[in-house]
Amino acid sequence: MKLPPKFKKNPRILLFIIVAGVMLPLIAIMGYLEELENTKTHPSAILLIVMVFALMGIAKFRIKKRGYSGKRRGWNEQEKRQVRRRQNGKCAKCGDVPPRWEYHHKDGHRSNNSIWNCQGLCPNCHSVTTHDEP
């Protein structure tokens, strides 16, 4: 789902809309259950509220983690130099000096941008490695 630009600039708007859209019906449900049983707050309503807050926390974490833009952060030039130096200027797979460097996530997770998860490959080895992974 692509977010409108105003949400990218200020993700708190999106979080507010989510909270308002979830909390108002929850308050209504709690009032209904309380009226229905004429007792204190129903335990299932409390469980429902806890679950909603947990989901909101996960959503907030994911928004923060993505940096609001949805774009991936790759390795910077200094990190790429360190990888090339660690590999003695050679492709990690075939051992040749590549005409152009490409960088691969060893564990396959694009979000893991640790320098230890990076390996420099020649274009051919990178293509083979990427397309052979399940």
PDB file of N, CA and C in Angstrom, residues 17-81:
ATOM      1  N   ILE A  17      -4.885   8.316  13.099  1.00  0.00           N
ATOM      2  CA  ILE A  17      -6.060   7.784  12.407  1.00  0.00           C
ATOM      3  C   ILE A  17      -6.303   6.335  12.817  1.00  0.00           C
ATOM      4  N   ILE A  18      -5.225   5.562  12.923  1.00  0.00           N
ATOM      5  CA  ILE A  18      -5.353   4.164  13.338  1.00  0.00           C
ATOM      6  C   ILE A  18      -5.897   4.084  14.762  1.00  0.00           C
ATOM      7  N   VAL A  19      -5.337   4.899  15.658  1.00  0.00           N
ATOM      8  CA  VAL A  19      -5.781   4.892  17.057  1.00  0.00           C
ATOM      9  C   VAL A  19      -7.246   5.301  17.148  1.00  0.00           C
ATOM     10  N   ALA A  20      -7.617   6.379  16.452  1.00  0.00           N
ATOM     11  CA  ALA A  20      -9.002   6.849  16.501  1.00  0.00           C
ATOM     12  C   ALA A  20      -9.947   5.803  15.917  1.00  0.00           C
ATOM     13  N   GLY A  21      -9.534   5.173  14.839  1.00  0.00           N
ATOM     14  CA  GLY A  21     -10.376   4.174  14.192  1.00  0.00           C
ATOM     15  C   GLY A  21     -10.549   2.912  15.013  1.00  0.00           C
ATOM     16  N   VAL A  22      -9.624   2.646  15.908  1.00  0.00           N
ATOM     17  CA  VAL A  22      -9.697   1.431  16.720  1.00  0.00           C
ATOM     18  C   VAL A  22     -10.242   1.738  18.110  1.00  0.00           C
ATOM     19  N   MET A  23      -9.803   2.820  18.703  1.00  0.00           N
ATOM     20  CA  MET A  23     -10.163   3.102  20.094  1.00  0.00           C
ATOM     21  C   MET A  23     -11.627   3.508  20.261  1.00  0.00           C
ATOM     22  N   LEU A  24     -12.153   4.290  19.336  1.00  0.00           N
ATOM     23  CA  LEU A  24     -13.546   4.721  19.493  1.00  0.00           C
ATOM     24  C   LEU A  24     -14.513   3.535  19.489  1.00  0.00           C
ATOM     25  N   PRO A  25     -14.391   2.601  18.536  1.00  0.00           N
ATOM     26  CA  PRO A  25     -15.265   1.418  18.621  1.00  0.00           C
ATOM     27  C   PRO A  25     -15.021   0.587  19.885  1.00  0.00           C
ATOM     28  N   LEU A  26     -13.766   0.522  20.347  1.00  0.00           N
ATOM     29  CA  LEU A  26     -13.476  -0.240  21.569  1.00  0.00           C
ATOM     30  C   LEU A  26     -14.169   0.369  22.779  1.00  0.00           C
ATOM     31  N   ILE A  27     -14.138   1.681  22.858  1.00  0.00           N
ATOM     32  CA  ILE A  27     -14.802   2.356  23.981  1.00  0.00           C
ATOM     33  C   ILE A  27     -16.297   2.067  23.933  1.00  0.00           C
ATOM     34  N   ALA A  28     -16.855   2.082  22.728  1.00  0.00           N
ATOM     35  CA  ALA A  28     -18.279   1.782  22.579  1.00  0.00           C
ATOM     36  C   ALA A  28     -18.574   0.341  23.000  1.00  0.00           C
ATOM     37  N   ILE A  29     -17.717  -0.594  22.607  1.00  0.00           N
ATOM     38  CA  ILE A  29     -17.906  -2.006  22.984  1.00  0.00           C
ATOM     39  C   ILE A  29     -17.815  -2.168  24.493  1.00  0.00           C
ATOM     40  N   MET A  30     -16.838  -1.499  25.111  1.00  0.00           N
ATOM     41  CA  MET A  30     -16.692  -1.598  26.565  1.00  0.00           C
ATOM     42  C   MET A  30     -17.935  -1.070  27.269  1.00  0.00           C
ATOM     43  N   GLY A  31     -18.435   0.062  26.787  1.00  0.00           N
ATOM     44  CA  GLY A  31     -19.645   0.626  27.384  1.00  0.00           C
ATOM     45  C   GLY A  31     -20.824  -0.318  27.244  1.00  0.00           C
ATOM     46  N   TYR A  32     -20.934  -0.940  26.080  1.00  0.00           N
ATOM     47  CA  TYR A  32     -22.019  -1.895  25.839  1.00  0.00           C
ATOM     48  C   TYR A  32     -21.908  -3.099  26.770  1.00  0.00           C
ATOM     49  N   LEU A  33     -20.694  -3.657  26.887  1.00  0.00           N
ATOM     50  CA  LEU A  33     -20.506  -4.826  27.754  1.00  0.00           C
ATOM     51  C   LEU A  33     -20.770  -4.478  29.219  1.00  0.00           C
ATOM     52  N   GLU A  34     -20.339  -3.287  29.615  1.00  0.00           N
ATOM     53  CA  GLU A  34     -20.544  -2.870  31.004  1.00  0.00           C
ATOM     54  C   GLU A  34     -22.036  -2.701  31.284  1.00  0.00           C
ATOM     55  N   GLU A  35     -22.727  -2.125  30.321  1.00  0.00           N
ATOM     56  CA  GLU A  35     -24.166  -1.934  30.468  1.00  0.00           C
ATOM     57  C   GLU A  35     -24.887  -3.283  30.451  1.00  0.00           C
ATOM     58  N   LEU A  36     -24.395  -4.180  29.606  1.00  0.00           N
ATOM     59  CA  LEU A  36     -25.007  -5.496  29.451  1.00  0.00           C
ATOM     60  C   LEU A  36     -24.915  -6.306  30.743  1.00  0.00           C
ATOM     61  N   GLU A  37     -23.770  -6.295  31.344  1.00  0.00           N
ATOM     62  CA  GLU A  37     -23.566  -7.101  32.545  1.00  0.00           C
ATOM     63  C   GLU A  37     -23.796  -6.296  33.818  1.00  0.00           C
ATOM     64  N   ASN A  38     -23.876  -4.974  33.675  1.00  0.00           N
ATOM     65  CA  ASN A  38     -24.081  -4.074  34.804  1.00  0.00           C
ATOM     66  C   ASN A  38     -23.044  -4.325  35.898  1.00  0.00           C
ATOM     67  N   THR A  39     -21.837  -4.608  35.464  1.00  0.00           N
ATOM     68  CA  THR A  39     -20.729  -4.818  36.392  1.00  0.00           C
ATOM     69  C   THR A  39     -19.569  -3.961  35.925  1.00  0.00           C
ATOM     70  N   LYS A  40     -18.421  -4.231  36.516  1.00  0.00           N
ATOM     71  CA  LYS A  40     -17.224  -3.535  36.064  1.00  0.00           C
ATOM     72  C   LYS A  40     -16.852  -4.051  34.679  1.00  0.00           C
ATOM     73  N   THR A  41     -15.786  -3.512  34.131  1.00  0.00           N
ATOM     74  CA  THR A  41     -15.363  -3.841  32.776  1.00  0.00           C
ATOM     75  C   THR A  41     -15.205  -5.345  32.584  1.00  0.00           C
ATOM     76  N   HIS A  42     -15.760  -5.837  31.509  1.00  0.00           N
ATOM     77  CA  HIS A  42     -15.735  -7.259  31.171  1.00  0.00           C
ATOM     78  C   HIS A  42     -14.304  -7.686  30.843  1.00  0.00           C
ATOM     79  N   PRO A  43     -13.853  -8.856  31.333  1.00  0.00           N
ATOM     80  CA  PRO A  43     -12.472  -9.303  31.078  1.00  0.00           C
ATOM     81  C   PRO A  43     -12.133  -9.427  29.598  1.00  0.00           C
ATOM     82  N   SER A  44     -13.101  -9.832  28.760  1.00  0.00           N
ATOM     83  CA  SER A  44     -12.805  -9.963  27.330  1.00  0.00           C
ATOM     84  C   SER A  44     -12.552  -8.594  26.704  1.00  0.00           C
ATOM     85  N   ALA A  45     -13.188  -7.550  27.233  1.00  0.00           N
ATOM     86  CA  ALA A  45     -12.942  -6.201  26.721  1.00  0.00           C
ATOM     87  C   ALA A  45     -11.523  -5.761  27.072  1.00  0.00           C
ATOM     88  N   ILE A  46     -11.080  -6.113  28.258  1.00  0.00           N
ATOM     89  CA  ILE A  46      -9.713  -5.772  28.664  1.00  0.00           C
ATOM     90  C   ILE A  46      -8.714  -6.495  27.767  1.00  0.00           C
ATOM     91  N   LEU A  47      -8.969  -7.777  27.501  1.00  0.00           N
ATOM     92  CA  LEU A  47      -8.097  -8.541  26.609  1.00  0.00           C
ATOM     93  C   LEU A  47      -8.066  -7.914  25.217  1.00  0.00           C
ATOM     94  N   LEU A  48      -9.216  -7.494  24.730  1.00  0.00           N
ATOM     95  CA  LEU A  48      -9.303  -6.854  23.418  1.00  0.00           C
ATOM     96  C   LEU A  48      -8.482  -5.571  23.384  1.00  0.00           C
ATOM     97  N   ILE A  49      -8.561  -4.781  24.436  1.00  0.00           N
ATOM     98  CA  ILE A  49      -7.790  -3.535  24.495  1.00  0.00           C
ATOM     99  C   ILE A  49      -6.294  -3.827  24.518  1.00  0.00           C
ATOM    100  N   VAL A  50      -5.885  -4.821  25.294  1.00  0.00           N
ATOM    101  CA  VAL A  50      -4.465  -5.187  25.355  1.00  0.00           C
ATOM    102  C   VAL A  50      -3.975  -5.614  23.982  1.00  0.00           C
ATOM    103  N   MET A  51      -4.780  -6.411  23.281  1.00  0.00           N
ATOM    104  CA  MET A  51      -4.391  -6.859  21.941  1.00  0.00           C
ATOM    105  C   MET A  51      -4.266  -5.688  20.973  1.00  0.00           C
ATOM    106  N   VAL A  52      -5.193  -4.747  21.044  1.00  0.00           N
ATOM    107  CA  VAL A  52      -5.142  -3.585  20.147  1.00  0.00           C
ATOM    108  C   VAL A  52      -3.898  -2.758  20.422  1.00  0.00           C
ATOM    109  N   PHE A  53      -3.591  -2.526  21.693  1.00  0.00           N
ATOM    110  CA  PHE A  53      -2.392  -1.752  22.009  1.00  0.00           C
ATOM    111  C   PHE A  53      -1.129  -2.481  21.561  1.00  0.00           C
ATOM    112  N   ALA A  54      -1.117  -3.806  21.671  1.00  0.00           N
ATOM    113  CA  ALA A  54       0.033  -4.576  21.187  1.00  0.00           C
ATOM    114  C   ALA A  54       0.185  -4.407  19.683  1.00  0.00           C
ATOM    115  N   LEU A  55      -0.914  -4.493  18.956  1.00  0.00           N
ATOM    116  CA  LEU A  55      -0.860  -4.308  17.498  1.00  0.00           C
ATOM    117  C   LEU A  55      -0.430  -2.894  17.132  1.00  0.00           C
ATOM    118  N   MET A  56      -0.898  -1.915  17.899  1.00  0.00           N
ATOM    119  CA  MET A  56      -0.485  -0.530  17.634  1.00  0.00           C
ATOM    120  C   MET A  56       1.005  -0.368  17.878  1.00  0.00           C
ATOM    121  N   GLY A  57       1.517  -1.018  18.910  1.00  0.00           N
ATOM    122  CA  GLY A  57       2.950  -0.955  19.188  1.00  0.00           C
ATOM    123  C   GLY A  57       3.754  -1.565  18.064  1.00  0.00           C
ATOM    124  N   ILE A  58       3.282  -2.687  17.529  1.00  0.00           N
ATOM    125  CA  ILE A  58       3.966  -3.322  16.403  1.00  0.00           C
ATOM    126  C   ILE A  58       3.923  -2.410  15.192  1.00  0.00           C
ATOM    127  N   ALA A  59       2.762  -1.809  14.918  1.00  0.00           N
ATOM    128  CA  ALA A  59       2.638  -0.908  13.768  1.00  0.00           C
ATOM    129  C   ALA A  59       3.568   0.290  13.922  1.00  0.00           C
ATOM    130  N   LYS A  60       3.627   0.844  15.128  1.00  0.00           N
ATOM    131  CA  LYS A  60       4.493   2.001  15.363  1.00  0.00           C
ATOM    132  C   LYS A  60       5.956   1.616  15.159  1.00  0.00           C
ATOM    133  N   PHE A  61       6.336   0.429  15.647  1.00  0.00           N
ATOM    134  CA  PHE A  61       7.711  -0.046  15.485  1.00  0.00           C
ATOM    135  C   PHE A  61       8.036  -0.213  14.007  1.00  0.00           C
ATOM    136  N   ARG A  62       7.111  -0.788  13.235  1.00  0.00           N
ATOM    137  CA  ARG A  62       7.360  -1.012  11.809  1.00  0.00           C
ATOM    138  C   ARG A  62       7.473   0.311  11.069  1.00  0.00           C
ATOM    139  N   ILE A  63       6.644   1.294  11.426  1.00  0.00           N
ATOM    140  CA  ILE A  63       6.730   2.605  10.782  1.00  0.00           C
ATOM    141  C   ILE A  63       8.079   3.229  11.090  1.00  0.00           C
ATOM    142  N   LYS A  64       8.506   3.155  12.358  1.00  0.00           N
ATOM    143  CA  LYS A  64       9.790   3.721  12.761  1.00  0.00           C
ATOM    144  C   LYS A  64      10.941   3.009  12.064  1.00  0.00           C
ATOM    145  N   LYS A  65      10.860   1.682  12.024  1.00  0.00           N
ATOM    146  CA  LYS A  65      11.926   0.867  11.458  1.00  0.00           C
ATOM    147  C   LYS A  65      12.134   1.177   9.977  1.00  0.00           C
ATOM    148  N   ARG A  66      11.047   1.398   9.247  1.00  0.00           N
ATOM    149  CA  ARG A  66      11.158   1.671   7.823  1.00  0.00           C
ATOM    150  C   ARG A  66      11.653   3.081   7.548  1.00  0.00           C
ATOM    151  N   GLY A  67      11.698   3.917   8.557  1.00  0.00           N
ATOM    152  CA  GLY A  67      12.152   5.280   8.346  1.00  0.00           C
ATOM    153  C   GLY A  67      11.148   6.101   7.561  1.00  0.00           C
ATOM    154  N   TYR A  68       9.908   5.704   7.581  1.00  0.00           N
ATOM    155  CA  TYR A  68       8.791   6.415   6.985  1.00  0.00           C
ATOM    156  C   TYR A  68       8.781   6.440   5.462  1.00  0.00           C
ATOM    157  N   SER A  69       9.899   6.236   4.816  1.00  0.00           N
ATOM    158  CA  SER A  69       9.923   6.385   3.365  1.00  0.00           C
ATOM    159  C   SER A  69       9.697   5.067   2.648  1.00  0.00           C
ATOM    160  N   GLY A  70       9.950   3.971   3.311  1.00  0.00           N
ATOM    161  CA  GLY A  70       9.802   2.680   2.663  1.00  0.00           C
ATOM    162  C   GLY A  70      11.005   2.301   1.819  1.00  0.00           C
ATOM    163  N   LYS A  71      11.984   3.182   1.716  1.00  0.00           N
ATOM    164  CA  LYS A  71      13.172   2.889   0.918  1.00  0.00           C
ATOM    165  C   LYS A  71      14.176   2.118   1.764  1.00  0.00           C
ATOM    166  N   ARG A  72      14.888   1.214   1.094  1.00  0.00           N
ATOM    167  CA  ARG A  72      15.905   0.447   1.802  1.00  0.00           C
ATOM    168  C   ARG A  72      17.174   1.264   1.930  1.00  0.00           C
ATOM    169  N   ARG A  73      17.910   1.006   3.009  1.00  0.00           N
ATOM    170  CA  ARG A  73      19.214   1.630   3.176  1.00  0.00           C
ATOM    171  C   ARG A  73      20.242   0.564   2.861  1.00  0.00           C
ATOM    172  N   GLY A  74      21.064   0.835   1.882  1.00  0.00           N
ATOM    173  CA  GLY A  74      22.114  -0.113   1.537  1.00  0.00           C
ATOM    174  C   GLY A  74      23.372   0.205   2.324  1.00  0.00           C
ATOM    175  N   TRP A  75      24.463  -0.374   1.894  1.00  0.00           N
ATOM    176  CA  TRP A  75      25.739  -0.110   2.532  1.00  0.00           C
ATOM    177  C   TRP A  75      26.328   1.173   1.959  1.00  0.00           C
ATOM    178  N   ASN A  76      26.954   1.978   2.821  1.00  0.00           N
ATOM    179  CA  ASN A  76      27.578   3.205   2.324  1.00  0.00           C
ATOM    180  C   ASN A  76      28.942   2.875   1.712  1.00  0.00           C
ATOM    181  N   GLU A  77      29.564   3.868   1.091  1.00  0.00           N
ATOM    182  CA  GLU A  77      30.824   3.635   0.368  1.00  0.00           C
ATOM    183  C   GLU A  77      31.944   3.143   1.291  1.00  0.00           C
ATOM    184  N   GLN A  78      31.987   3.666   2.506  1.00  0.00           N
ATOM    185  CA  GLN A  78      33.023   3.239   3.453  1.00  0.00           C
ATOM    186  C   GLN A  78      32.858   1.751   3.788  1.00  0.00           C
ATOM    187  N   GLU A  79      31.620   1.317   4.004  1.00  0.00           N
ATOM    188  CA  GLU A  79      31.365  -0.093   4.308  1.00  0.00           C
ATOM    189  C   GLU A  79      31.717  -0.978   3.110  1.00  0.00           C
ATOM    190  N   LYS A  80      31.402  -0.511   1.913  1.00  0.00           N
ATOM    191  CA  LYS A  80      31.731  -1.277   0.703  1.00  0.00           C
ATOM    192  C   LYS A  80      33.245  -1.414   0.549  1.00  0.00           C
ATOM    193  N   ARG A  81      33.982  -0.335   0.855  1.00  0.00           N
ATOM    194  CA  ARG A  81      35.455  -0.398   0.797  1.00  0.00           C
ATOM    195  C   ARG A  81      35.985  -1.430   1.789  1.00  0.00           C
TER     196      ARG A  81
END
